[in-house]
Amino acid sequence: MAASILSARRRTGSMGRMKKFVFRRDDADLPGGLDPLGGAGALFETGERVSITERLVRDVQRPGSQLAVLRAEGCALERVQLAGGELGALVMKDVRLVGCDLANVKAHRMTLLRVEFVDCRLKGLSSRSIDWRDVL
């Protein structure tokens, strides 16, 4: 036990108190009063590139969707279901997802920056290349 205390003190760089770790993350930078995106479900049927900027997307049910790119920036997604889908790339920046289902979604590349998942299903979400920063 004395050896572990000594090594802990050495890691702090002093023989005094151990340094306290403080968790810090940047919140999603969402604009206030997002406008709802009408006909959002049709966007997910194209199979091509879907890009959404500063919008509120609600109640989209597209399980098994196949998209080349899904890009969202400054958005809120509520009750969006893409379970079992396949994506070439998933790119999200400053996005909040609430009650979404992304279970078993496979993405070739995934980049998430300041993204919040609230009450979302993510089991089986996978990617070959992942870059996540400030994800909660």
PDB file of C-alpha atoms in Angstrom:
ATOM      1  CA  MET A   1       0.000   0.000   0.000  1.00  0.00           C
ATOM      2  CA  ALA A   2       2.806   2.405   0.821  1.00  0.00           C
ATOM      3  CA  ALA A   3       4.308   1.830  -2.635  1.00  0.00           C
ATOM      4  CA  SER A   4       1.042   2.760  -4.383  1.00  0.00           C
ATOM      5  CA  ILE A   5       0.682   5.948  -2.344  1.00  0.00           C
ATOM      6  CA  LEU A   6       4.256   6.917  -3.126  1.00  0.00           C
ATOM      7  CA  SER A   7       3.812   6.273  -6.858  1.00  0.00           C
ATOM      8  CA  ALA A   8       0.557   8.310  -6.805  1.00  0.00           C
ATOM      9  CA  ARG A   9       2.403  11.178  -5.162  1.00  0.00           C
ATOM     10  CA  ARG A  10       5.151  10.976  -7.737  1.00  0.00           C
ATOM     11  CA  ARG A  11       2.600  11.219 -10.556  1.00  0.00           C
ATOM     12  CA  THR A  12       1.314  14.494  -9.164  1.00  0.00           C
ATOM     13  CA  GLY A  13       4.784  15.939  -9.156  1.00  0.00           C
ATOM     14  CA  SER A  14       4.776  16.717  -5.433  1.00  0.00           C
ATOM     15  CA  MET A  15       4.613  14.978  -2.142  1.00  0.00           C
ATOM     16  CA  GLY A  16       1.451  16.955  -1.245  1.00  0.00           C
ATOM     17  CA  ARG A  17      -2.147  16.432  -2.268  1.00  0.00           C
ATOM     18  CA  MET A  18      -3.033  14.518  -5.414  1.00  0.00           C
ATOM     19  CA  LYS A  19      -4.376  16.583  -8.297  1.00  0.00           C
ATOM     20  CA  LYS A  20      -8.118  16.348  -8.814  1.00  0.00           C
ATOM     21  CA  PHE A  21      -9.343  15.431 -12.291  1.00  0.00           C
ATOM     22  CA  VAL A  22     -12.018  17.803 -13.597  1.00  0.00           C
ATOM     23  CA  PHE A  23     -14.194  16.594 -16.465  1.00  0.00           C
ATOM     24  CA  ARG A  24     -14.812  19.224 -19.113  1.00  0.00           C
ATOM     25  CA  ARG A  25     -16.627  19.127 -22.426  1.00  0.00           C
ATOM     26  CA  ASP A  26     -17.984  21.711 -24.825  1.00  0.00           C
ATOM     27  CA  ASP A  27     -21.775  21.815 -25.205  1.00  0.00           C
ATOM     28  CA  ALA A  28     -23.392  21.638 -28.617  1.00  0.00           C
ATOM     29  CA  ASP A  29     -23.615  25.145 -30.052  1.00  0.00           C
ATOM     30  CA  LEU A  30     -27.262  25.119 -31.170  1.00  0.00           C
ATOM     31  CA  PRO A  31     -28.953  28.243 -32.497  1.00  0.00           C
ATOM     32  CA  GLY A  32     -32.115  29.275 -30.646  1.00  0.00           C
ATOM     33  CA  GLY A  33     -35.559  28.755 -32.195  1.00  0.00           C
ATOM     34  CA  LEU A  34     -34.799  26.123 -34.842  1.00  0.00           C
ATOM     35  CA  ASP A  35     -37.352  25.968 -37.668  1.00  0.00           C
ATOM     36  CA  PRO A  36     -38.933  22.534 -38.243  1.00  0.00           C
ATOM     37  CA  LEU A  37     -37.902  20.884 -41.494  1.00  0.00           C
ATOM     38  CA  GLY A  38     -41.048  19.983 -43.417  1.00  0.00           C
ATOM     39  CA  GLY A  39     -40.995  16.776 -45.465  1.00  0.00           C
ATOM     40  CA  ALA A  40     -37.799  15.572 -43.813  1.00  0.00           C
ATOM     41  CA  GLY A  41     -38.734  11.939 -44.410  1.00  0.00           C
ATOM     42  CA  ALA A  42     -38.434  12.443 -48.171  1.00  0.00           C
ATOM     43  CA  LEU A  43     -34.810  13.541 -47.760  1.00  0.00           C
ATOM     44  CA  PHE A  44     -33.867  10.118 -46.391  1.00  0.00           C
ATOM     45  CA  GLU A  45     -35.334   8.253 -49.392  1.00  0.00           C
ATOM     46  CA  THR A  46     -32.909   9.566 -52.000  1.00  0.00           C
ATOM     47  CA  GLY A  47     -29.995   7.238 -51.226  1.00  0.00           C
ATOM     48  CA  GLU A  48     -27.604  10.059 -51.992  1.00  0.00           C
ATOM     49  CA  ARG A  49     -26.374  12.916 -49.840  1.00  0.00           C
ATOM     50  CA  VAL A  50     -28.506  14.378 -47.066  1.00  0.00           C
ATOM     51  CA  SER A  51     -27.383  17.707 -45.632  1.00  0.00           C
ATOM     52  CA  ILE A  52     -29.335  19.511 -42.899  1.00  0.00           C
ATOM     53  CA  THR A  53     -28.288  22.863 -41.430  1.00  0.00           C
ATOM     54  CA  GLU A  54     -29.872  24.721 -38.488  1.00  0.00           C
ATOM     55  CA  ARG A  55     -33.195  22.859 -38.547  1.00  0.00           C
ATOM     56  CA  LEU A  56     -35.373  20.785 -36.256  1.00  0.00           C
ATOM     57  CA  VAL A  57     -36.071  17.306 -37.665  1.00  0.00           C
ATOM     58  CA  ARG A  58     -38.907  15.335 -36.031  1.00  0.00           C
ATOM     59  CA  ASP A  59     -40.590  11.953 -36.415  1.00  0.00           C
ATOM     60  CA  VAL A  60     -38.648  10.489 -39.348  1.00  0.00           C
ATOM     61  CA  GLN A  61     -39.096   6.711 -39.685  1.00  0.00           C
ATOM     62  CA  ARG A  62     -36.582   5.310 -42.199  1.00  0.00           C
ATOM     63  CA  PRO A  63     -35.138   2.077 -40.777  1.00  0.00           C
ATOM     64  CA  GLY A  64     -32.638   0.395 -43.097  1.00  0.00           C
ATOM     65  CA  SER A  65     -31.894   3.577 -45.067  1.00  0.00           C
ATOM     66  CA  GLN A  66     -28.848   3.542 -47.327  1.00  0.00           C
ATOM     67  CA  LEU A  67     -27.228   6.934 -47.782  1.00  0.00           C
ATOM     68  CA  ALA A  68     -23.909   8.041 -49.234  1.00  0.00           C
ATOM     69  CA  VAL A  69     -23.576  10.906 -46.703  1.00  0.00           C
ATOM     70  CA  LEU A  70     -25.664  12.158 -43.789  1.00  0.00           C
ATOM     71  CA  ARG A  71     -24.428  15.580 -42.674  1.00  0.00           C
ATOM     72  CA  ALA A  72     -26.096  17.669 -39.936  1.00  0.00           C
ATOM     73  CA  GLU A  73     -24.851  20.941 -38.465  1.00  0.00           C
ATOM     74  CA  GLY A  74     -26.494  23.088 -35.785  1.00  0.00           C
ATOM     75  CA  CYS A  75     -29.551  20.802 -35.692  1.00  0.00           C
ATOM     76  CA  ALA A  76     -31.858  19.022 -33.300  1.00  0.00           C
ATOM     77  CA  LEU A  77     -33.127  15.574 -34.300  1.00  0.00           C
ATOM     78  CA  GLU A  78     -36.088  14.168 -32.378  1.00  0.00           C
ATOM     79  CA  ARG A  79     -37.497  10.658 -32.783  1.00  0.00           C
ATOM     80  CA  VAL A  80     -35.508   9.914 -35.954  1.00  0.00           C
ATOM     81  CA  GLN A  81     -35.328   6.191 -36.686  1.00  0.00           C
ATOM     82  CA  LEU A  82     -32.530   4.942 -38.960  1.00  0.00           C
ATOM     83  CA  ALA A  83     -32.001   1.539 -37.290  1.00  0.00           C
ATOM     84  CA  GLY A  84     -30.117  -0.974 -39.411  1.00  0.00           C
ATOM     85  CA  GLY A  85     -29.129   1.630 -41.990  1.00  0.00           C
ATOM     86  CA  GLU A  86     -25.896   1.886 -43.951  1.00  0.00           C
ATOM     87  CA  LEU A  87     -24.080   5.181 -44.426  1.00  0.00           C
ATOM     88  CA  GLY A  88     -20.981   6.057 -46.393  1.00  0.00           C
ATOM     89  CA  ALA A  89     -20.301   8.907 -43.973  1.00  0.00           C
ATOM     90  CA  LEU A  90     -22.022  10.313 -40.903  1.00  0.00           C
ATOM     91  CA  VAL A  91     -20.884  13.856 -40.115  1.00  0.00           C
ATOM     92  CA  MET A  92     -22.480  15.816 -37.264  1.00  0.00           C
ATOM     93  CA  LYS A  93     -21.416  19.096 -35.692  1.00  0.00           C
ATOM     94  CA  ASP A  94     -23.324  20.870 -32.904  1.00  0.00           C
ATOM     95  CA  VAL A  95     -26.246  18.415 -32.979  1.00  0.00           C
ATOM     96  CA  ARG A  96     -28.632  17.184 -30.271  1.00  0.00           C
ATOM     97  CA  LEU A  97     -30.404  13.849 -30.857  1.00  0.00           C
ATOM     98  CA  VAL A  98     -33.394  13.081 -28.610  1.00  0.00           C
ATOM     99  CA  GLY A  99     -35.199   9.740 -28.646  1.00  0.00           C
ATOM    100  CA  CYS A 100     -33.490   8.626 -31.875  1.00  0.00           C
ATOM    101  CA  ASP A 101     -32.854   5.028 -32.952  1.00  0.00           C
ATOM    102  CA  LEU A 102     -29.439   4.440 -34.552  1.00  0.00           C
ATOM    103  CA  ALA A 103     -29.156   0.802 -33.466  1.00  0.00           C
ATOM    104  CA  ASN A 104     -27.091  -1.363 -35.839  1.00  0.00           C
ATOM    105  CA  VAL A 105     -26.304   1.553 -38.154  1.00  0.00           C
ATOM    106  CA  LYS A 106     -23.081   0.932 -40.064  1.00  0.00           C
ATOM    107  CA  ALA A 107     -21.072   3.892 -41.331  1.00  0.00           C
ATOM    108  CA  HIS A 108     -17.849   3.743 -43.314  1.00  0.00           C
ATOM    109  CA  ARG A 109     -16.691   7.008 -41.697  1.00  0.00           C
ATOM    110  CA  MET A 110     -18.126   8.822 -38.661  1.00  0.00           C
ATOM    111  CA  THR A 111     -17.190  12.325 -37.481  1.00  0.00           C
ATOM    112  CA  LEU A 112     -19.037  13.772 -34.488  1.00  0.00           C
ATOM    113  CA  LEU A 113     -18.167  17.130 -32.885  1.00  0.00           C
ATOM    114  CA  ARG A 114     -20.159  18.510 -29.929  1.00  0.00           C
ATOM    115  CA  VAL A 115     -23.002  15.987 -30.286  1.00  0.00           C
ATOM    116  CA  GLU A 116     -25.467  15.062 -27.538  1.00  0.00           C
ATOM    117  CA  PHE A 117     -27.406  11.781 -27.470  1.00  0.00           C
ATOM    118  CA  VAL A 118     -30.419  11.918 -25.121  1.00  0.00           C
ATOM    119  CA  ASP A 119     -32.502   8.733 -24.668  1.00  0.00           C
ATOM    120  CA  CYS A 120     -31.177   7.286 -27.943  1.00  0.00           C
ATOM    121  CA  ARG A 121     -30.711   3.653 -28.988  1.00  0.00           C
ATOM    122  CA  LEU A 122     -27.115   3.163 -30.147  1.00  0.00           C
ATOM    123  CA  LYS A 123     -26.500  -0.563 -29.641  1.00  0.00           C
ATOM    124  CA  GLY A 124     -24.550  -1.953 -32.581  1.00  0.00           C
ATOM    125  CA  LEU A 125     -23.693   1.479 -34.026  1.00  0.00           C
ATOM    126  CA  SER A 126     -20.378   0.900 -35.804  1.00  0.00           C
ATOM    127  CA  SER A 127     -17.885   2.533 -38.121  1.00  0.00           C
ATOM    128  CA  ARG A 128     -14.538   1.712 -39.717  1.00  0.00           C
ATOM    129  CA  SER A 129     -13.179   5.191 -39.022  1.00  0.00           C
ATOM    130  CA  ILE A 130     -14.368   7.233 -36.028  1.00  0.00           C
ATOM    131  CA  ASP A 131     -13.493  10.743 -34.885  1.00  0.00           C
ATOM    132  CA  TRP A 132     -15.570  11.764 -31.846  1.00  0.00           C
ATOM    133  CA  ARG A 133     -14.967  14.933 -29.836  1.00  0.00           C
ATOM    134  CA  ASP A 134     -17.160  16.295 -27.034  1.00  0.00           C
ATOM    135  CA  VAL A 135     -19.823  13.599 -27.472  1.00  0.00           C
ATOM    136  CA  LEU A 136     -22.258  12.943 -24.666  1.00  0.00           C
TER     137      LEU A 136
END
